PDB file of C-alpha atoms in Angstrom:
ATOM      1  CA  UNK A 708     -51.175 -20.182  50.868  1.00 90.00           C
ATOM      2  CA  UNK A 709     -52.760 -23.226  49.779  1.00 94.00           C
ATOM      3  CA  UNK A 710     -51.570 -26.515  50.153  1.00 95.00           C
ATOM      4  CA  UNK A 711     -51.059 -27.234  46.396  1.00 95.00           C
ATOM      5  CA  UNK A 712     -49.414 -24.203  46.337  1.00 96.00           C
ATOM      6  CA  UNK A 713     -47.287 -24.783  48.982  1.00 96.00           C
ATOM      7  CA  UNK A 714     -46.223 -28.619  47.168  1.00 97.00           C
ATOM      8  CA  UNK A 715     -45.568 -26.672  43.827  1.00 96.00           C
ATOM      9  CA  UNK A 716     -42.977 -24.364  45.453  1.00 97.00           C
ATOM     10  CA  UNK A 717     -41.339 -27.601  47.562  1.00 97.00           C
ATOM     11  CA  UNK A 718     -41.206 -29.466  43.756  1.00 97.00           C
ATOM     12  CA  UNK A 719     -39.627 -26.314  42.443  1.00 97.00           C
ATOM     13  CA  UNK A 720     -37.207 -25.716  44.556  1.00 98.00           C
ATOM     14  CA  UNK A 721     -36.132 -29.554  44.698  1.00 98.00           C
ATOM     15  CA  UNK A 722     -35.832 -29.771  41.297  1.00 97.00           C
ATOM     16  CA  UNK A 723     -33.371 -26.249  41.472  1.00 97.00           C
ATOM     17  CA  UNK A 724     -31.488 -27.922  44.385  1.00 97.00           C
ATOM     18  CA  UNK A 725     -30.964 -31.792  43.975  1.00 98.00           C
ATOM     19  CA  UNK A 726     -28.898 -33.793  41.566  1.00 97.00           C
ATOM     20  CA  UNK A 727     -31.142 -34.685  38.952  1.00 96.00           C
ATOM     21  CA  UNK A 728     -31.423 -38.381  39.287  1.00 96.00           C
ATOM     22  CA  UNK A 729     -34.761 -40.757  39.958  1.00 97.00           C
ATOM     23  CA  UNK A 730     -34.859 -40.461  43.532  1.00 97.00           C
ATOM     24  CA  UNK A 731     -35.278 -36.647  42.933  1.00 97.00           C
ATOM     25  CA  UNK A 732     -38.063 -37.103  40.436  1.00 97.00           C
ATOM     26  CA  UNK A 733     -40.015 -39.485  41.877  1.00 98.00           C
ATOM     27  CA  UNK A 734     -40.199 -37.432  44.880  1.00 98.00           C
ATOM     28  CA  UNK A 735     -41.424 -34.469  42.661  1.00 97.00           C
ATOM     29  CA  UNK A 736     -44.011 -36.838  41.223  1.00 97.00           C
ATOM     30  CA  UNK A 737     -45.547 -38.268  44.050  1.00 97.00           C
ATOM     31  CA  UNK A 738     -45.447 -34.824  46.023  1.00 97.00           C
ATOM     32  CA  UNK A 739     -47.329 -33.355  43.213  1.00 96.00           C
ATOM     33  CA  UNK A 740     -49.688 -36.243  42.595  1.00 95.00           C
ATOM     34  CA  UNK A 741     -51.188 -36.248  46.714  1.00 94.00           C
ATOM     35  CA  UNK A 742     -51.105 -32.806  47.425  1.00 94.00           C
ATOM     36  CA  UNK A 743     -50.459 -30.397  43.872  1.00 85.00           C
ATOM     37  CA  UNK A 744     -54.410 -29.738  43.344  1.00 87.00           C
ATOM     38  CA  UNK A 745     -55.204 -29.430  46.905  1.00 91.00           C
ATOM     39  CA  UNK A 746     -57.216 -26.403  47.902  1.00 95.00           C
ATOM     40  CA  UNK A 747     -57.018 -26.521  51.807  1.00 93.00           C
ATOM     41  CA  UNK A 748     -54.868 -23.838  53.705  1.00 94.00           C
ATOM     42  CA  UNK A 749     -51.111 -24.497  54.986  1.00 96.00           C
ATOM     43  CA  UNK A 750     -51.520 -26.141  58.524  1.00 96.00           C
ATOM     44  CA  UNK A 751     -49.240 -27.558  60.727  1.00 97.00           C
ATOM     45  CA  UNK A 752     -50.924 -31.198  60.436  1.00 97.00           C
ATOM     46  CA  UNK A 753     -50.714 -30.681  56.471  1.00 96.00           C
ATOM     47  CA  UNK A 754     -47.081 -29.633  56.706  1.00 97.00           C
ATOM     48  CA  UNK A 755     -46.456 -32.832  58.648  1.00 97.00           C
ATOM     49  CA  UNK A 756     -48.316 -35.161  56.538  1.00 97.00           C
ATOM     50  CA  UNK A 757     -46.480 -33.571  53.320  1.00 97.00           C
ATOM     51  CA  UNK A 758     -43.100 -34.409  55.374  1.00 97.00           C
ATOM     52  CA  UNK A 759     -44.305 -38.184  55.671  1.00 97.00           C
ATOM     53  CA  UNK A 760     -44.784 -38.495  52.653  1.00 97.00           C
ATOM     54  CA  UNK A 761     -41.587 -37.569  51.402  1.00 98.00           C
ATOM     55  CA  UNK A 762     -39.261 -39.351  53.763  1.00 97.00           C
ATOM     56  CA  UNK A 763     -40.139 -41.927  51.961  1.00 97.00           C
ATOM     57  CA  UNK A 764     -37.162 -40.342  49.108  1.00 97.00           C
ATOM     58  CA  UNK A 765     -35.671 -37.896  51.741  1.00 98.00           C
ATOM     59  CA  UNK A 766     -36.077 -38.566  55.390  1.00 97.00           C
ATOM     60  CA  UNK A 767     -34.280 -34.783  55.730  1.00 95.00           C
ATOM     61  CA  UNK A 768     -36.937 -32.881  54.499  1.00 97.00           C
ATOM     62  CA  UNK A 769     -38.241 -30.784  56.755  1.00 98.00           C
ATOM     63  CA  UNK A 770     -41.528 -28.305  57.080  1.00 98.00           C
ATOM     64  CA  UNK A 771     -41.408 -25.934  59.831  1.00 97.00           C
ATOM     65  CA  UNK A 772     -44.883 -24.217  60.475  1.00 97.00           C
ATOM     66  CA  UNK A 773     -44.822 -20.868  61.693  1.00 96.00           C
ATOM     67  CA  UNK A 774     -48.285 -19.233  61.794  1.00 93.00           C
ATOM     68  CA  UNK A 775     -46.806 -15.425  62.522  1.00 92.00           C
ATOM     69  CA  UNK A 776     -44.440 -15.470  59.742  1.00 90.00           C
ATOM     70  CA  UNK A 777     -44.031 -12.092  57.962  1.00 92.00           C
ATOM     71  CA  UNK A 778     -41.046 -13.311  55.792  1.00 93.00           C
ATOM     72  CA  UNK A 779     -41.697 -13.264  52.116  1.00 95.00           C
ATOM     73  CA  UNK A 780     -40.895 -16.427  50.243  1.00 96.00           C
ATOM     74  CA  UNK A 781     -37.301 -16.702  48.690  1.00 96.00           C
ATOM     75  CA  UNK A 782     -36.613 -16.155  45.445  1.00 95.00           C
ATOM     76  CA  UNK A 783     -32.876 -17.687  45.659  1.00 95.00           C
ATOM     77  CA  UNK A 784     -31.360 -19.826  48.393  1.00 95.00           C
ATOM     78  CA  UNK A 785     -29.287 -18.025  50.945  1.00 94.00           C
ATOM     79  CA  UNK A 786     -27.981 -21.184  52.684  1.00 94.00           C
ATOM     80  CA  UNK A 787     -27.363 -21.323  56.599  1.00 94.00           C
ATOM     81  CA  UNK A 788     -26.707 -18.195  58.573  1.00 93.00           C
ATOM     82  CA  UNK A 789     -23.662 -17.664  60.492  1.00 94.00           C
ATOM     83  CA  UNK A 790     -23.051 -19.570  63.573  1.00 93.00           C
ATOM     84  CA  UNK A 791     -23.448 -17.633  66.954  1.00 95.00           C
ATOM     85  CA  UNK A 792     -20.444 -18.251  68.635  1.00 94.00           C
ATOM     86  CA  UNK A 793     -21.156 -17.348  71.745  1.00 95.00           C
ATOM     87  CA  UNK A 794     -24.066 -19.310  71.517  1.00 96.00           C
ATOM     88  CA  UNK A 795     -22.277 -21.719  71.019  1.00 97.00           C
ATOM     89  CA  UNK A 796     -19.640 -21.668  73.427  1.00 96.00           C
ATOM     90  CA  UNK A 797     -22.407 -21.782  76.100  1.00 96.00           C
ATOM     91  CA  UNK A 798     -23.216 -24.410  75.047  1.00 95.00           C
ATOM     92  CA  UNK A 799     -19.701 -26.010  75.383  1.00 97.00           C
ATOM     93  CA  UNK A 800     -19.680 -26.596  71.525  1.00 96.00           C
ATOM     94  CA  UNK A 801     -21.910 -29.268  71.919  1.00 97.00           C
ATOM     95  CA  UNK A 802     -20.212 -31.466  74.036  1.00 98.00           C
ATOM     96  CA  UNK A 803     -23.186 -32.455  76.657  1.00 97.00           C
ATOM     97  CA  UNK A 804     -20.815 -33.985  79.597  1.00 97.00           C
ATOM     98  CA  UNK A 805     -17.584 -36.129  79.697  1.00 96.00           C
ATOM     99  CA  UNK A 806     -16.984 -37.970  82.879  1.00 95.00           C
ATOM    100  CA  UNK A 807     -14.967 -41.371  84.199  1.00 94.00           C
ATOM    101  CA  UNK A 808     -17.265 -44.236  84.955  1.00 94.00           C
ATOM    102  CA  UNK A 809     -16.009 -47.180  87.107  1.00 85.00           C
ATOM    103  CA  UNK A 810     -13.818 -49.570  85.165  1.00 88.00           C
ATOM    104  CA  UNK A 811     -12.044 -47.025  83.744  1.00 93.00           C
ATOM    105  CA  UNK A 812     -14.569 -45.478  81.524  1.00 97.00           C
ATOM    106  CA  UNK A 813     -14.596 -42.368  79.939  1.00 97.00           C
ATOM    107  CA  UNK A 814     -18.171 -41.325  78.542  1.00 98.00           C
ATOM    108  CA  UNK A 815     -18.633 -38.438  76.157  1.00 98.00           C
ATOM    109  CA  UNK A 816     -21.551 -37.232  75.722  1.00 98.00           C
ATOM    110  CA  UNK A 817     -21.802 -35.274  71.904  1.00 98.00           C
ATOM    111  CA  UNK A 818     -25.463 -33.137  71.474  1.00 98.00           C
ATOM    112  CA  UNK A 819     -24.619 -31.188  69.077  1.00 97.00           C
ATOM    113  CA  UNK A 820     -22.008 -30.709  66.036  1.00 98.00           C
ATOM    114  CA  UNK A 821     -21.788 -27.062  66.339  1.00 97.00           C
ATOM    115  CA  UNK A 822     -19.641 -25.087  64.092  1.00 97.00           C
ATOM    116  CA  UNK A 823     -15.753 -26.134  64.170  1.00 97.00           C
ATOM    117  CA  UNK A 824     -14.478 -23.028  65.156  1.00 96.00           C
ATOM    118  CA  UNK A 825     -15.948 -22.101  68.489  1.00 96.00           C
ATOM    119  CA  UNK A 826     -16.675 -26.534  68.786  1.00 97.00           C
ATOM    120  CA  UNK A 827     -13.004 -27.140  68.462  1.00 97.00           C
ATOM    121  CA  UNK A 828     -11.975 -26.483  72.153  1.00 97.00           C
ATOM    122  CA  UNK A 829     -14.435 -27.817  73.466  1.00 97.00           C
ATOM    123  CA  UNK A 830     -13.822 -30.814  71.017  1.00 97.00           C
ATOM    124  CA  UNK A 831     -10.258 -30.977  72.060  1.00 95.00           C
ATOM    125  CA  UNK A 832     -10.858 -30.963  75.640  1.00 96.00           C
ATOM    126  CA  UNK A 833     -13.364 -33.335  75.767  1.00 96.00           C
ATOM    127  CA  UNK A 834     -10.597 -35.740  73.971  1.00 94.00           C
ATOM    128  CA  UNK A 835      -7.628 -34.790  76.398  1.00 93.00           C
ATOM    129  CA  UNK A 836      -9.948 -36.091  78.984  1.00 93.00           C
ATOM    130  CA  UNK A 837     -10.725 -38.913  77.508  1.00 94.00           C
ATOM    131  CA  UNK A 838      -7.025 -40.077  77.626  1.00 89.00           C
ATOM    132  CA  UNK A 839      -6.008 -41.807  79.832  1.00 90.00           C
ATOM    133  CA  UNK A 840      -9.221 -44.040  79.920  1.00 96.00           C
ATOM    134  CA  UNK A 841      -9.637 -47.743  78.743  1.00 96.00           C
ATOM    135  CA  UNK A 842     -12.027 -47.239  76.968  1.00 96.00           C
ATOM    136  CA  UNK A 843     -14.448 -44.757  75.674  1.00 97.00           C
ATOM    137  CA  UNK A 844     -18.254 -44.447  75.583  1.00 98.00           C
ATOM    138  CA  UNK A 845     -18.950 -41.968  72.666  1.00 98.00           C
ATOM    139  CA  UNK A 846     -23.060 -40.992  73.639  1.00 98.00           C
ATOM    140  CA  UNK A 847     -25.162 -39.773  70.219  1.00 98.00           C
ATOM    141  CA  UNK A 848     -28.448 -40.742  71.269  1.00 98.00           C
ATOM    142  CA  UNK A 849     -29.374 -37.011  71.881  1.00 97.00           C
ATOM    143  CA  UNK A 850     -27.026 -35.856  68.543  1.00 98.00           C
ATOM    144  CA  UNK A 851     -29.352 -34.107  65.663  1.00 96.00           C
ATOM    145  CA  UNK A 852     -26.280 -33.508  63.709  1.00 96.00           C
ATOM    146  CA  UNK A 853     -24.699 -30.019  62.459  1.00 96.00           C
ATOM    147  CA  UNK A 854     -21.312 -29.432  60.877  1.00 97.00           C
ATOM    148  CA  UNK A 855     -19.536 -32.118  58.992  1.00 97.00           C
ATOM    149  CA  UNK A 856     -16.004 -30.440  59.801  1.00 97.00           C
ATOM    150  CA  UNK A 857     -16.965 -31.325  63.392  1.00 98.00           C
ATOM    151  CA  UNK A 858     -18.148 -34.855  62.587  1.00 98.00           C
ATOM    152  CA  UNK A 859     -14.171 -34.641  60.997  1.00 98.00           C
ATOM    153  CA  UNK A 860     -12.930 -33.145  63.773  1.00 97.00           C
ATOM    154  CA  UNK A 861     -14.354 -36.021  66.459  1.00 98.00           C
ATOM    155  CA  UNK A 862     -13.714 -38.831  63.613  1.00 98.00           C
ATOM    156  CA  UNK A 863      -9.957 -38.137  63.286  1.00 97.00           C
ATOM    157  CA  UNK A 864      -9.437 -38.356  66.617  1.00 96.00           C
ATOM    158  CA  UNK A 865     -10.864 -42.188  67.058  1.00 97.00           C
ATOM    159  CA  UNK A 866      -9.643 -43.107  63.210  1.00 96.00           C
ATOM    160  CA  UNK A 867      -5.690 -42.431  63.238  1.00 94.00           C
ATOM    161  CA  UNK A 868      -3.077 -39.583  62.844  1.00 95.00           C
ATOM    162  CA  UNK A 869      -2.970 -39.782  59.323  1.00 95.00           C
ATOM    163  CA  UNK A 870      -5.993 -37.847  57.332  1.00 96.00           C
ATOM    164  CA  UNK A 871      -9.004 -40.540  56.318  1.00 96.00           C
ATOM    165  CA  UNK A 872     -11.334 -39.550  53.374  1.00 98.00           C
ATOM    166  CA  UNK A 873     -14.670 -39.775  55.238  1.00 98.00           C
ATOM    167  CA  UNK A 874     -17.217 -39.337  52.108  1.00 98.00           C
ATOM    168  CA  UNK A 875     -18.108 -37.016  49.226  1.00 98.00           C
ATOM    169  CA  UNK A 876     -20.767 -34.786  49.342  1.00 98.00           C
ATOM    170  CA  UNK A 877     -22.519 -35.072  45.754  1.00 98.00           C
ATOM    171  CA  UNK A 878     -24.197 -31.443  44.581  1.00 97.00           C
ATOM    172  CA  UNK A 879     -26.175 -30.925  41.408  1.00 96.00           C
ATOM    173  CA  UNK A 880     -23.224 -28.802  40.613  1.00 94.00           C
ATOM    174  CA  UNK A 881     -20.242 -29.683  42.594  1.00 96.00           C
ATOM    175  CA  UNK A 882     -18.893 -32.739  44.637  1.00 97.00           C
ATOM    176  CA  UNK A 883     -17.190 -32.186  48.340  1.00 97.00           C
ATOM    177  CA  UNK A 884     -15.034 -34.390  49.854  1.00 98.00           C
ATOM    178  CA  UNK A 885     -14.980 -34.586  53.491  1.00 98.00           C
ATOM    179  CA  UNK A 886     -11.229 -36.023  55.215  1.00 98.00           C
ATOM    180  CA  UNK A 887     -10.239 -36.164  58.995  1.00 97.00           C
ATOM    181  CA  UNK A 888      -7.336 -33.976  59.608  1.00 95.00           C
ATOM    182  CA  UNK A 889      -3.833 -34.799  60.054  1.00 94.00           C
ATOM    183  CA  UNK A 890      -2.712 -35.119  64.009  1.00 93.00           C
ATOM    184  CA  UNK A 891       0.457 -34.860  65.600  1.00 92.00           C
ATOM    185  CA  UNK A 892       1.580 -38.812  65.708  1.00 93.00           C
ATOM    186  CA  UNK A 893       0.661 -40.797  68.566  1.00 89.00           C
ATOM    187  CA  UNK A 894      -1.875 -38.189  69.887  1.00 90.00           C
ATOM    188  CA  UNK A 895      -5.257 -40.081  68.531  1.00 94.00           C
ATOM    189  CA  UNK A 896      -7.251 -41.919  70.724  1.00 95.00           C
ATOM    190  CA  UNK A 897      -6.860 -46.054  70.478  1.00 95.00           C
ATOM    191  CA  UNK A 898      -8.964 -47.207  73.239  1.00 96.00           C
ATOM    192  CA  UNK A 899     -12.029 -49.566  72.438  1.00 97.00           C
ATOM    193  CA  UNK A 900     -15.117 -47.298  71.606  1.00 98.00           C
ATOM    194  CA  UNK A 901     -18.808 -47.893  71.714  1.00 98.00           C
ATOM    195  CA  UNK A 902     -20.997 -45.341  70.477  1.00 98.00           C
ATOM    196  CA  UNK A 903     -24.466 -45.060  71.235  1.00 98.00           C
ATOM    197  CA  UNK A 904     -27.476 -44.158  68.955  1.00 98.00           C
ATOM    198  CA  UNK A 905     -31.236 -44.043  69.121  1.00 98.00           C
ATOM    199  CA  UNK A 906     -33.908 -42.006  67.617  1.00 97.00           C
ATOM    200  CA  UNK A 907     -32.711 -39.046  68.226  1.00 97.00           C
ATOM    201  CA  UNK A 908     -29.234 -39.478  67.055  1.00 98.00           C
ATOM    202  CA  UNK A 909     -29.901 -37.751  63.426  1.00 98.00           C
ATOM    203  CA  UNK A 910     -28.247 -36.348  59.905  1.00 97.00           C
ATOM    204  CA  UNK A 911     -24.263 -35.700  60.793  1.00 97.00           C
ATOM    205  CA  UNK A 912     -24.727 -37.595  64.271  1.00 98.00           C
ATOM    206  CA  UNK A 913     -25.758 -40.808  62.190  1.00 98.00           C
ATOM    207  CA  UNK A 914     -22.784 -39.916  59.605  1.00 98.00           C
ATOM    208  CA  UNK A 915     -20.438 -39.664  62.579  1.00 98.00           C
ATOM    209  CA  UNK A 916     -21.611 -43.548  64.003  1.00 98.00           C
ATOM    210  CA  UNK A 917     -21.622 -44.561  60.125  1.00 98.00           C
ATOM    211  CA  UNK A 918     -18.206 -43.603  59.375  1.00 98.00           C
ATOM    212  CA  UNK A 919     -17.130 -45.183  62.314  1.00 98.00           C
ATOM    213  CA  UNK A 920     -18.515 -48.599  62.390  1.00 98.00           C
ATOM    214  CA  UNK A 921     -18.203 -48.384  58.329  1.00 98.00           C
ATOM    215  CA  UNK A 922     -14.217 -48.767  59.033  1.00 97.00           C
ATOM    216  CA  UNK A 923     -14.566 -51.226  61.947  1.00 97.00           C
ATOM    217  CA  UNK A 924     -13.463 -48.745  64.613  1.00 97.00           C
ATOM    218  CA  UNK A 925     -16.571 -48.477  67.294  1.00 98.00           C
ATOM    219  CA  UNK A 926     -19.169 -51.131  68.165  1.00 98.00           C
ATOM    220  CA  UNK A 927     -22.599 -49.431  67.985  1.00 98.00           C
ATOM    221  CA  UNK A 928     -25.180 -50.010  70.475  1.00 98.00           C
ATOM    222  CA  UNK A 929     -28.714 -48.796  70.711  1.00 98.00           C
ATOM    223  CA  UNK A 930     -31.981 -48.329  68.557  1.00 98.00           C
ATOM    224  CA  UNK A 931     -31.691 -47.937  64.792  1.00 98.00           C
ATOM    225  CA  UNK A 932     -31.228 -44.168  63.361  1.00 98.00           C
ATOM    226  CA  UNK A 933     -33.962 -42.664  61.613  1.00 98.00           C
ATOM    227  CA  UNK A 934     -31.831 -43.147  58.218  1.00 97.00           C
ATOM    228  CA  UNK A 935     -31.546 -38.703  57.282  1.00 98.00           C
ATOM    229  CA  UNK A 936     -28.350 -38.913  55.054  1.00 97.00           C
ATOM    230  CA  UNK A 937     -29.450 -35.762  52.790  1.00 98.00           C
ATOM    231  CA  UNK A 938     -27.142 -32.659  53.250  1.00 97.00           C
ATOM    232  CA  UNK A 939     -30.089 -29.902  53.547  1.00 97.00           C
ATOM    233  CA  UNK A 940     -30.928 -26.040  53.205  1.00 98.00           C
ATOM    234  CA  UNK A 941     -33.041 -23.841  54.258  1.00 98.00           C
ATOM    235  CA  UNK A 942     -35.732 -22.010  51.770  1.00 98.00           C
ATOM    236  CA  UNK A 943     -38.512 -20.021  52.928  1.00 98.00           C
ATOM    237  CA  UNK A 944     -41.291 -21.496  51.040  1.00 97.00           C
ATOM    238  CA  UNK A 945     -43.921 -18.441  52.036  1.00 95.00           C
ATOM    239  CA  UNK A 946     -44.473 -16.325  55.096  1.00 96.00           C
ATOM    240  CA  UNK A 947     -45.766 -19.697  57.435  1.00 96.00           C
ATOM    241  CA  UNK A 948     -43.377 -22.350  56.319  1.00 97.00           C
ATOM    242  CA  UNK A 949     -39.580 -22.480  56.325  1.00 98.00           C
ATOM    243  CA  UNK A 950     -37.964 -25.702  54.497  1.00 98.00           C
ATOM    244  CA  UNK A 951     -35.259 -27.555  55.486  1.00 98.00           C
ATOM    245  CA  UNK A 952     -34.774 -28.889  51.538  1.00 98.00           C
ATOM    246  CA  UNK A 953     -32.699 -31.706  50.825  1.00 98.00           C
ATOM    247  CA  UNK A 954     -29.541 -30.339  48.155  1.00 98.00           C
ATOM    248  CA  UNK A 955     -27.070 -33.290  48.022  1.00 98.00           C
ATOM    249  CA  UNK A 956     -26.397 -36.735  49.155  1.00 97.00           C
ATOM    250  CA  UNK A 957     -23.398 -38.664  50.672  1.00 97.00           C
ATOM    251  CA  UNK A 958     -21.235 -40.936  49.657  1.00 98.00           C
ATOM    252  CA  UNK A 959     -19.169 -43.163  52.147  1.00 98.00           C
ATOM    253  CA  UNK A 960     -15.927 -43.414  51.023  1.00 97.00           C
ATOM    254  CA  UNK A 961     -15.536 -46.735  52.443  1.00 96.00           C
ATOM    255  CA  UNK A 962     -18.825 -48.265  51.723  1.00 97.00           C
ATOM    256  CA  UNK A 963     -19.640 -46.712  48.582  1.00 97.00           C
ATOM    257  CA  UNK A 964     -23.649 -45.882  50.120  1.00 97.00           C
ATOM    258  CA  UNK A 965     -24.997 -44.010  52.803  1.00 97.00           C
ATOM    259  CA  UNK A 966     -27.838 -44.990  55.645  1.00 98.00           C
ATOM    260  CA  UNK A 967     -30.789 -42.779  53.768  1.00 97.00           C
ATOM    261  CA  UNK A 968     -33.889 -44.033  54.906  1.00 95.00           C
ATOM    262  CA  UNK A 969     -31.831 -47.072  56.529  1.00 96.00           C
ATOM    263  CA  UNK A 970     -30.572 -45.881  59.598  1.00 97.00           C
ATOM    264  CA  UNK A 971     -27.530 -46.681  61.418  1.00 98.00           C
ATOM    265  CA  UNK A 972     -27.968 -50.389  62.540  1.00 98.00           C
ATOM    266  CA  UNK A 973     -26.643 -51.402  65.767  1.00 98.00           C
ATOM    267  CA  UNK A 974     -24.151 -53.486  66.492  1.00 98.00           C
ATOM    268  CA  UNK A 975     -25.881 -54.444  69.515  1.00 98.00           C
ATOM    269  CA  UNK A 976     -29.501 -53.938  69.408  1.00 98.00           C
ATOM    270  CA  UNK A 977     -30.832 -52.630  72.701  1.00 98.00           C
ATOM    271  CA  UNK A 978     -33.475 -49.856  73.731  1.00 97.00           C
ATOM    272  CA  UNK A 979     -31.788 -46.304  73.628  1.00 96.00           C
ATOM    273  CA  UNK A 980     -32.329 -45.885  77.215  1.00 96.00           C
ATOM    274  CA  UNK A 981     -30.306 -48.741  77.972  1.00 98.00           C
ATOM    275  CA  UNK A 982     -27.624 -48.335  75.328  1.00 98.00           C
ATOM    276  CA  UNK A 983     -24.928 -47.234  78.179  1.00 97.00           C
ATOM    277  CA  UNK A 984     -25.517 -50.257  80.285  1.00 97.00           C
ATOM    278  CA  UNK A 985     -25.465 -52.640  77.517  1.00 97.00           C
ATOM    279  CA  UNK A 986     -22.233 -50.843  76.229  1.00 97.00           C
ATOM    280  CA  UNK A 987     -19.999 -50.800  79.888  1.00 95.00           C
ATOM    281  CA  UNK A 988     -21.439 -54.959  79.279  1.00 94.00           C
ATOM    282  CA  UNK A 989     -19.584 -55.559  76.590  1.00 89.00           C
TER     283      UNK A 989
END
């Protein structure tokens, strides 16, 4: 597969999958005009240079290179697989490590927004912990996103018993709005929270610190996000590449805008390695 080929089936399939508005077709356009006539095989390098270019609209879009692919392109989008969920439940549902620091610090450390199901107990647990403590470190910077009912799940829990409209998920055919569920009164958390972001907090894991300092709740400390608000799919664009296409956007409920190509900006500006210091400072 050629490069321009490979361009024409990202421009097809983005203009099958997003709402049809400018961003989408100026992305189409300049995709089309840097790469649609080019005759030079699918590489890895091109892949990534066709990604920096379009972050530029979407910062989601994604081209994974696999050389020994035997897949045949997709004809129609088959959306995520099911989670594993034992997978996931070694991996404690994406909850990294949760531990009292002096002062009375309780740090939680979130990798992952795994599915809700097998996340939840893991979720819960991580919160019950977290109880007693006077204050809470909520730790993102290693966070590359995954299910919004998660990012719910964890957001309800810092935001209030009563259910919060988070956002709403904008299709090209449907809109989705996301809420925190309702808790049992007096069992969310009301301790100070600082969350903690870097590079490599990404897509839900920047929605989660958005929502959050969006309603006041957290004081963020770190390294700007990368700024991925699209909600994505995957499409097999020929037997080397799988897509990660972009096939809606957010809306914050509270803001009325998302962090696309933004980021999540800090509260308190501070390497990412040093985020936990600064934040047991404060």
């Amino acid at each position: 597969m050629t490069l321009g080929e490979l361009v024409e089936r990202v421009a097809g399939w983005l203009e099958r999958l997003m709402p049809a508005d400018d961003r989408r077709d100026q992305l189409v356009l300049e995709l089309q005009q840097r790469f649609g006539a080019d005759p030079t095989e699918v590489t890895a390098a091109a892949c990534r240079e066709v990604e920096r270019v379009a972050w530029a609209y979407s910062r989601h879009l994604l081209l994974v290179f696999e050389p020994d692919g035997t897949d045949p392109a997709d004809e129609v989008s088959k959306g995520w697989p099911p989670p594993d969920g034992e997978d996931i439940k070694r991996r404690a549902g994406g909850v990294g490590e949760v531990r009292r620091l002096a002062g009375g610090t309780a740090l939680i450390r979130v990798d992952a927004l795994d599915a809700v199901g097998p996340a939840r107990p893991f979720v819960e647990a991580a919160v019950t912990l977290a109880g007693g403590a006077e204050r809470i470190v909520l730790d993102l910077r290693g966070n590359g996103g995954g299910d919004p009912a998660t990012l719910a799940l964890i957001a309800g829990r810092l935001l209030g018993d009563e259910a919060t409209k988070l956002s709403e998920v904008v299709y090209r055919d449907r809109r989705r709005q996301w809420w925190t569920p309702d808790l049992a009164p007096g069992t969310a958390l009301t301790q100070p929270v600082a969350v903690l972001v870097g590079e490599g907090t990404f897509s839900s894991g920047e929605a989660l610190a958005y929502h959050l300092q969006a309603r006041g709740r957290v004081t963020v400390v770190g390294t700007r996000t990368p700024g991925a608000a699209d909600h994505i799919t995957p499409i097999r664009l020929g037997p080397s590449v799988l897509g990660l296409l972009p096939e809606a956007y957010v809306v914050d409920s509270h803001t009325g805008t998302n962090w696309e190509g933004r980021g999540v900006v800090p509260d308190v500006s501070c390497p990412a390695d040093e985020a936990l210091a600064a934040a047991l400072r404060l």
